[in-house]
Amino acid sequence: MTDRRALSEAFLARAGWGSAQRSFLAGDASDRSYDRLRHGGQSAVLMDAPPGKGDDPADFVAMARHLTGLGLSAPAILAEDLEQGFLLLEDLGDGIFARVIAQDPLLEQPLYAAACDVLLHLHSAPPPHGLPDLSAQDWAEAAAFVLDWYRWGITDERIDSRDFIACLRDLLACHADGPRIVILRDYHAENLLWLPERQGLARVGLLDFQLAQMGQPAYDLVSLLQDARRDVAIETETSICARFRTATGQTEVEFSAAYAVLGTQRALRILGIFARLCLHGGKPGYLRLIPRVWQQLQRNLAHPALAPLAPLCARLLPDPTPEALARISAKCPTAPAP
């Protein structure tokens, strides 16, 4: 038995769930994992977040309580051992947006509208104290992951990224650096659950929000509508953007520029993260998502606001051809070709 398994079983015993049936539920790009527990006709979810791996379960607890205080559906905290990195959570079920929509595509529009309304409600409330608040320079440096990992994985070349960072920093400062609101950062169809038995905004279940911080209003909207894991219908993207823009009182010109700049920053960073997950983390499966993110990047770069950055990206970033992705995959510690 591994140390983590033994520690988790001791935690569950203390919480009164020691005899529960346990089955793997999910893992993600971090070191966190989730098991579903069934005991006496009830169910719960065990989060295992090993200490020192970058995700502090205390942040999850604090944000979960903030969200539920706003009437939103974050999982209730049933028991916690923050020192060892274990949480026992309310089980919100299996109604992941991506699965629900796959079963009935007509639900995409109403589910995404509900998710948009959750963001608007979250943004209207005072934020909790102490959340990180990154500068435009910080956001631009995060996007340089695309050079450090994606470009390097394909070309084996290291380059000076200062001009790239400065260009993106200036675009963010100009178009997407206004008043801050709470952003959840990983707000997409794999982290949202449909809870039709609940009412109003509480019908949207929320997961994976422990990295919440202060950020730009359209960031989570981009995360929702430019999803690395699934294609969102262009009609849905257009209507939800209009819904958000109308509710926030922005003009189409200012909204579309901010949306494209934030979409560019996010796509660049994700390309770097997915390459790093293969090259450093031994997880080549993320490479199959890169072509979708690349197409999202190209669509954002086509916006006139991105005119200063688009030529730099065209010169510095290789297309994710099968051959290019194979070069990244070949460096993966465990890697079959993608």
CSV table of C-alpha atoms in Angstrom, one decimal:
chain,number,residue,atom,x,y,z
A,1,MET,CA,0.0,0.0,0.0
A,2,THR,CA,1.4,3.4,-0.9
A,3,ASP,CA,1.9,6.1,1.7
A,4,ARG,CA,-0.8,8.3,0.1
A,5,ARG,CA,-3.3,5.4,0.1
A,6,ALA,CA,-2.6,4.6,3.8
A,7,LEU,CA,-2.9,8.3,4.7
A,8,SER,CA,-6.1,8.7,2.8
A,9,GLU,CA,-7.7,5.6,4.4
A,10,ALA,CA,-6.8,7.0,7.8
A,11,PHE,CA,-8.4,10.3,6.9
A,12,LEU,CA,-11.6,8.5,5.7
A,13,ALA,CA,-11.7,6.5,8.8
A,14,ARG,CA,-11.6,9.6,10.9
A,15,ALA,CA,-14.4,11.2,8.8
A,16,GLY,CA,-16.6,8.1,9.2
A,17,TRP,CA,-16.1,6.9,5.7
A,18,GLY,CA,-13.6,4.2,6.4
A,19,SER,CA,-15.7,1.3,5.1
A,20,ALA,CA,-16.9,3.1,2.0
A,21,GLN,CA,-16.5,1.5,-1.4
A,22,ARG,CA,-13.9,3.5,-3.3
A,23,SER,CA,-13.4,3.9,-7.1
A,24,PHE,CA,-11.2,6.2,-9.2
A,25,LEU,CA,-13.2,9.1,-10.5
A,26,ALA,CA,-10.8,11.5,-12.2
A,27,GLY,CA,-7.3,12.9,-12.5
A,28,ASP,CA,-6.1,16.1,-14.2
A,29,ALA,CA,-3.0,17.9,-15.5
A,30,SER,CA,-1.9,18.5,-11.9
A,31,ASP,CA,-1.0,15.9,-9.2
A,32,ARG,CA,-4.6,16.0,-7.8
A,33,SER,CA,-6.8,12.9,-8.1
A,34,TYR,CA,-10.4,12.2,-7.1
A,35,ASP,CA,-12.1,9.0,-5.9
A,36,ARG,CA,-15.8,8.4,-5.5
A,37,LEU,CA,-16.9,6.9,-2.3
A,38,ARG,CA,-20.2,5.0,-1.7
A,39,HIS,CA,-21.4,4.2,1.8
A,40,GLY,CA,-24.8,3.4,3.2
A,41,GLY,CA,-26.7,4.7,0.2
A,42,GLN,CA,-24.7,8.0,0.2
A,43,SER,CA,-21.8,9.1,-2.0
A,44,ALA,CA,-19.0,11.6,-1.6
A,45,VAL,CA,-15.7,12.5,-3.4
A,46,LEU,CA,-12.2,12.3,-2.0
A,47,MET,CA,-9.8,14.9,-3.3
A,48,ASP,CA,-6.1,13.9,-2.9
A,49,ALA,CA,-3.9,16.9,-3.4
A,50,PRO,CA,-0.3,16.0,-2.3
A,51,PRO,CA,1.3,18.8,-0.3
A,52,GLY,CA,4.1,20.7,-2.1
A,53,LYS,CA,2.8,20.1,-5.6
A,54,GLY,CA,1.5,23.6,-6.2
A,55,ASP,CA,-2.2,23.3,-5.4
A,56,ASP,CA,-3.1,24.1,-1.8
A,57,PRO,CA,-6.4,22.5,-0.7
A,58,ALA,CA,-6.9,25.4,1.7
A,59,ASP,CA,-7.4,27.6,-1.4
A,60,PHE,CA,-10.1,25.2,-2.7
A,61,VAL,CA,-11.8,25.4,0.7
A,62,ALA,CA,-11.7,29.1,0.9
A,63,MET,CA,-13.0,29.6,-2.6
A,64,ALA,CA,-15.7,26.9,-2.3
A,65,ARG,CA,-17.1,28.8,0.8
A,66,HIS,CA,-17.0,32.1,-1.1
A,67,LEU,CA,-18.9,30.6,-4.0
A,68,THR,CA,-21.5,28.9,-1.9
A,69,GLY,CA,-21.9,32.1,0.0
A,70,LEU,CA,-23.0,33.7,-3.3
A,71,GLY,CA,-25.6,31.0,-3.8
A,72,LEU,CA,-23.5,29.1,-6.3
A,73,SER,CA,-23.0,25.3,-6.4
A,74,ALA,CA,-19.5,24.5,-5.3
A,75,PRO,CA,-19.1,21.2,-3.5
A,76,ALA,CA,-19.8,21.3,0.2
A,77,ILE,CA,-16.7,20.5,2.4
A,78,LEU,CA,-17.6,17.4,4.5
A,79,ALA,CA,-14.2,16.8,6.1
A,80,GLU,CA,-10.7,18.2,5.6
A,81,ASP,CA,-7.1,17.4,6.4
A,82,LEU,CA,-5.2,20.4,4.9
A,83,GLU,CA,-1.8,19.3,6.3
A,84,GLN,CA,-1.9,16.0,4.5
A,85,GLY,CA,-3.8,17.4,1.4
A,86,PHE,CA,-7.1,15.5,1.7
A,87,LEU,CA,-10.7,16.9,1.3
A,88,LEU,CA,-14.0,15.0,1.5
A,89,LEU,CA,-16.4,16.7,-0.8
A,90,GLU,CA,-20.1,16.7,-1.7
A,91,ASP,CA,-20.7,14.5,-4.7
A,92,LEU,CA,-22.3,16.7,-7.4
A,93,GLY,CA,-22.8,13.7,-9.7
A,94,ASP,CA,-21.8,12.9,-13.3
A,95,GLY,CA,-23.6,15.7,-15.2
A,96,ILE,CA,-20.4,17.2,-16.7
A,97,PHE,CA,-21.4,19.7,-19.3
A,98,ALA,CA,-19.3,18.0,-22.0
A,99,ARG,CA,-21.1,14.7,-21.4
A,100,VAL,CA,-24.6,16.2,-21.1
A,101,ILE,CA,-24.2,18.1,-24.4
A,102,ALA,CA,-22.7,15.1,-26.2
A,103,GLN,CA,-25.9,13.2,-25.3
A,104,ASP,CA,-28.2,16.1,-26.4
A,105,PRO,CA,-26.4,18.8,-28.5
A,106,LEU,CA,-29.5,21.1,-28.3
A,107,LEU,CA,-28.6,21.7,-24.6
A,108,GLU,CA,-25.3,23.5,-25.5
A,109,GLN,CA,-26.9,26.9,-25.9
A,110,PRO,CA,-28.9,26.9,-22.6
A,111,LEU,CA,-26.1,25.3,-20.6
A,112,TYR,CA,-23.6,27.8,-21.8
A,113,ALA,CA,-26.0,30.7,-21.2
A,114,ALA,CA,-26.4,29.5,-17.6
A,115,ALA,CA,-22.6,29.3,-17.2
A,116,CYS,CA,-22.3,32.8,-18.5
A,117,ASP,CA,-24.9,34.0,-16.0
A,118,VAL,CA,-22.9,32.4,-13.2
A,119,LEU,CA,-19.8,34.5,-14.3
A,120,LEU,CA,-21.8,37.7,-14.4
A,121,HIS,CA,-23.1,37.0,-10.8
A,122,LEU,CA,-19.6,36.1,-9.6
A,123,HIS,CA,-18.2,39.3,-11.1
A,124,SER,CA,-20.9,41.5,-9.4
A,125,ALA,CA,-20.0,40.4,-5.9
A,126,PRO,CA,-17.1,41.7,-3.8
A,127,PRO,CA,-14.1,39.4,-4.1
A,128,PRO,CA,-12.5,37.5,-1.2
A,129,HIS,CA,-9.4,39.1,0.3
A,130,GLY,CA,-5.9,38.0,-0.6
A,131,LEU,CA,-6.3,36.6,-4.1
A,132,PRO,CA,-3.3,37.0,-6.4
A,133,ASP,CA,-3.5,39.9,-8.9
A,134,LEU,CA,-1.1,39.5,-11.8
A,135,SER,CA,0.1,42.4,-13.9
A,136,ALA,CA,0.0,42.6,-17.7
A,137,GLN,CA,3.7,41.8,-17.6
A,138,ASP,CA,3.0,38.6,-15.5
A,139,TRP,CA,0.3,37.5,-17.9
A,140,ALA,CA,2.6,38.0,-20.9
A,141,GLU,CA,5.4,36.1,-19.3
A,142,ALA,CA,3.1,33.2,-18.6
A,143,ALA,CA,2.3,33.1,-22.3
A,144,ALA,CA,6.0,32.8,-23.1
A,145,PHE,CA,5.6,29.1,-22.1
A,146,VAL,CA,4.8,28.7,-25.8
A,147,LEU,CA,8.4,29.5,-26.6
A,148,ASP,CA,10.0,27.7,-23.7
A,149,TRP,CA,8.2,24.4,-24.3
A,150,TYR,CA,6.1,24.2,-27.5
A,151,ARG,CA,8.6,25.9,-29.8
A,152,TRP,CA,11.6,24.3,-28.1
A,153,GLY,CA,10.0,20.9,-28.2
A,154,ILE,CA,9.7,21.1,-32.0
A,155,THR,CA,12.8,23.1,-32.9
A,156,ASP,CA,15.3,22.4,-30.1
A,157,GLU,CA,16.0,26.1,-30.1
A,158,ARG,CA,16.0,28.6,-27.2
A,159,ILE,CA,15.4,32.2,-28.1
A,160,ASP,CA,15.3,35.6,-26.4
A,161,SER,CA,11.6,36.1,-25.6
A,162,ARG,CA,11.8,39.7,-24.4
A,163,ASP,CA,10.3,41.3,-27.6
A,164,PHE,CA,7.5,38.7,-27.7
A,165,ILE,CA,6.6,39.4,-24.0
A,166,ALA,CA,6.8,43.1,-24.4
A,167,CYS,CA,4.5,43.1,-27.4
A,168,LEU,CA,1.9,40.9,-25.7
A,169,ARG,CA,2.2,43.0,-22.5
A,170,ASP,CA,1.4,46.2,-24.3
A,171,LEU,CA,-1.6,44.6,-26.0
A,172,LEU,CA,-2.9,43.3,-22.6
A,173,ALA,CA,-2.3,46.7,-21.0
A,174,CYS,CA,-4.1,48.5,-23.9
A,175,HIS,CA,-7.1,46.2,-24.3
A,176,ALA,CA,-7.6,43.9,-21.3
A,177,ASP,CA,-6.2,45.5,-18.2
A,178,GLY,CA,-9.1,47.2,-16.6
A,179,PRO,CA,-10.8,46.8,-13.2
A,180,ARG,CA,-10.2,43.3,-11.8
A,181,ILE,CA,-12.8,40.7,-10.9
A,182,VAL,CA,-12.6,37.1,-9.6
A,183,ILE,CA,-11.7,34.6,-12.3
A,184,LEU,CA,-11.7,30.9,-11.7
A,185,ARG,CA,-9.2,30.2,-14.5
A,186,ASP,CA,-10.3,26.7,-15.6
A,187,TYR,CA,-13.9,27.5,-16.4
A,188,HIS,CA,-14.8,25.0,-19.1
A,189,ALA,CA,-17.1,22.1,-19.9
A,190,GLU,CA,-15.1,19.5,-18.1
A,191,ASN,CA,-15.3,21.5,-14.8
A,192,LEU,CA,-19.0,22.4,-14.9
A,193,LEU,CA,-21.8,20.1,-14.0
A,194,TRP,CA,-25.5,20.4,-14.8
A,195,LEU,CA,-27.7,20.1,-11.8
A,196,PRO,CA,-31.3,20.4,-13.2
A,197,GLU,CA,-32.9,19.5,-9.8
A,198,ARG,CA,-31.6,22.8,-8.4
A,199,GLN,CA,-32.9,26.3,-9.1
A,200,GLY,CA,-31.5,29.3,-10.9
A,201,LEU,CA,-27.7,29.8,-10.9
A,202,ALA,CA,-27.3,26.9,-8.5
A,203,ARG,CA,-28.0,24.5,-11.5
A,204,VAL,CA,-24.4,25.0,-12.6
A,205,GLY,CA,-22.0,22.9,-10.4
A,206,LEU,CA,-18.5,24.3,-10.1
A,207,LEU,CA,-15.2,22.3,-9.9
A,208,ASP,CA,-11.5,23.1,-10.1
A,209,PHE,CA,-11.4,26.7,-8.8
A,210,GLN,CA,-8.6,26.5,-6.3
A,211,LEU,CA,-6.3,28.7,-8.5
A,212,ALA,CA,-8.9,31.6,-8.6
A,213,GLN,CA,-7.4,35.0,-8.7
A,214,MET,CA,-8.2,38.6,-9.7
A,215,GLY,CA,-8.3,39.0,-13.4
A,216,GLN,CA,-9.9,40.4,-16.5
A,217,PRO,CA,-13.7,40.1,-17.0
A,218,ALA,CA,-13.6,38.2,-20.2
A,219,TYR,CA,-10.9,35.7,-19.2
A,220,ASP,CA,-13.3,32.9,-17.9
A,221,LEU,CA,-15.6,33.6,-20.8
A,222,VAL,CA,-12.8,32.8,-23.2
A,223,SER,CA,-12.0,29.7,-21.2
A,224,LEU,CA,-15.6,28.6,-21.5
A,225,LEU,CA,-16.1,29.3,-25.2
A,226,GLN,CA,-12.6,28.6,-26.6
A,227,ASP,CA,-12.4,25.2,-25.0
A,228,ALA,CA,-9.2,23.2,-25.5
A,229,ARG,CA,-11.1,19.9,-25.1
A,230,ARG,CA,-14.2,20.4,-27.2
A,231,ASP,CA,-15.5,22.4,-30.2
A,232,VAL,CA,-18.1,25.0,-29.2
A,233,ALA,CA,-20.6,25.8,-32.0
A,234,ILE,CA,-19.8,29.3,-33.5
A,235,GLU,CA,-23.5,30.2,-33.0
A,236,THR,CA,-23.2,29.4,-29.3
A,237,GLU,CA,-20.0,31.4,-29.0
A,238,THR,CA,-21.5,34.4,-30.8
A,239,SER,CA,-24.7,34.4,-28.8
A,240,ILE,CA,-23.0,34.0,-25.4
A,241,CYS,CA,-20.5,36.7,-26.1
A,242,ALA,CA,-23.4,39.0,-27.0
A,243,ARG,CA,-25.1,38.0,-23.7
A,244,PHE,CA,-22.0,38.8,-21.7
A,245,ARG,CA,-21.3,42.1,-23.6
A,246,THR,CA,-24.9,43.4,-23.2
A,247,ALA,CA,-24.9,42.6,-19.5
A,248,THR,CA,-21.6,44.3,-18.9
A,249,GLY,CA,-22.4,47.4,-21.0
A,250,GLN,CA,-19.4,47.1,-23.3
A,251,THR,CA,-19.3,48.2,-26.9
A,252,GLU,CA,-18.7,45.5,-29.5
A,253,VAL,CA,-15.4,47.1,-30.4
A,254,GLU,CA,-13.9,47.1,-26.9
A,255,PHE,CA,-15.3,43.7,-26.0
A,256,SER,CA,-14.0,42.0,-29.2
A,257,ALA,CA,-10.5,43.4,-28.7
A,258,ALA,CA,-10.3,42.3,-25.1
A,259,TYR,CA,-11.8,38.9,-26.0
A,260,ALA,CA,-9.2,38.3,-28.8
A,261,VAL,CA,-6.2,39.5,-26.7
A,262,LEU,CA,-7.2,37.3,-23.7
A,263,GLY,CA,-7.9,34.4,-26.1
A,264,THR,CA,-4.5,34.9,-27.6
A,265,GLN,CA,-2.7,34.9,-24.2
A,266,ARG,CA,-4.6,31.9,-23.0
A,267,ALA,CA,-4.0,29.9,-26.2
A,268,LEU,CA,-0.3,30.6,-26.2
A,269,ARG,CA,0.0,29.6,-22.6
A,270,ILE,CA,-2.0,26.4,-23.1
A,271,LEU,CA,0.2,25.4,-26.1
A,272,GLY,CA,3.2,25.7,-23.8
A,273,ILE,CA,1.5,23.9,-20.9
A,274,PHE,CA,0.4,21.0,-23.1
A,275,ALA,CA,3.9,20.6,-24.5
A,276,ARG,CA,5.4,20.8,-21.0
A,277,LEU,CA,3.0,18.1,-19.8
A,278,CYS,CA,4.5,15.8,-22.3
A,279,LEU,CA,8.1,16.9,-22.2
A,280,HIS,CA,8.4,17.2,-18.4
A,281,GLY,CA,5.4,15.4,-17.0
A,282,GLY,CA,5.3,12.3,-19.2
A,283,LYS,CA,1.7,12.9,-20.4
A,284,PRO,CA,1.7,12.8,-24.2
A,285,GLY,CA,-2.1,12.6,-24.4
A,286,TYR,CA,-2.3,16.4,-24.2
A,287,LEU,CA,-0.6,16.7,-27.6
A,288,ARG,CA,-3.8,15.6,-29.4
A,289,LEU,CA,-5.5,18.8,-28.1
A,290,ILE,CA,-2.9,21.1,-29.5
A,291,PRO,CA,-4.3,21.4,-33.1
A,292,ARG,CA,-7.6,22.7,-31.7
A,293,VAL,CA,-5.9,25.3,-29.5
A,294,TRP,CA,-3.7,26.3,-32.5
A,295,GLN,CA,-6.8,27.0,-34.5
A,296,GLN,CA,-8.2,29.1,-31.7
A,297,LEU,CA,-5.0,31.0,-31.6
A,298,GLN,CA,-5.1,31.8,-35.3
A,299,ARG,CA,-8.6,33.0,-35.1
A,300,ASN,CA,-7.7,35.4,-32.2
A,301,LEU,CA,-4.6,36.6,-34.0
A,302,ALA,CA,-6.7,37.6,-37.0
A,303,HIS,CA,-8.4,40.3,-35.0
A,304,PRO,CA,-7.1,43.8,-35.9
A,305,ALA,CA,-6.0,44.4,-32.3
A,306,LEU,CA,-3.5,41.6,-32.6
A,307,ALA,CA,-1.8,43.1,-35.6
A,308,PRO,CA,1.5,43.8,-33.7
A,309,LEU,CA,1.8,40.3,-32.4
A,310,ALA,CA,0.5,38.2,-35.3
A,311,PRO,CA,3.8,38.5,-37.4
A,312,LEU,CA,5.9,37.5,-34.4
A,313,CYS,CA,3.8,34.4,-33.8
A,314,ALA,CA,3.9,33.5,-37.5
A,315,ARG,CA,7.7,33.8,-37.4
A,316,LEU,CA,8.4,32.1,-34.1
A,317,LEU,CA,5.8,29.3,-33.8
A,318,PRO,CA,5.8,26.2,-36.0
A,319,ASP,CA,2.5,24.8,-37.2
A,320,PRO,CA,1.5,21.7,-35.1
A,321,THR,CA,1.8,19.3,-38.0
A,322,PRO,CA,1.8,15.5,-37.3
A,323,GLU,CA,5.6,15.6,-37.8
A,324,ALA,CA,6.0,18.6,-35.4
A,325,LEU,CA,4.0,16.9,-32.7
A,326,ALA,CA,5.9,13.7,-33.2
A,327,ARG,CA,9.1,15.6,-32.4
A,328,ILE,CA,7.6,16.7,-29.1
A,329,SER,CA,6.3,13.2,-28.4
A,330,ALA,CA,9.7,11.6,-29.1
A,331,LYS,CA,11.1,13.6,-26.1
A,332,CYS,CA,8.4,12.5,-23.7
A,333,PRO,CA,9.7,10.2,-20.9
A,334,THR,CA,7.0,7.6,-21.6
A,335,ALA,CA,6.1,8.5,-25.1
A,336,PRO,CA,4.5,6.6,-27.9
A,337,ALA,CA,4.0,8.8,-31.0
A,338,PRO,CA,0.8,11.0,-30.9
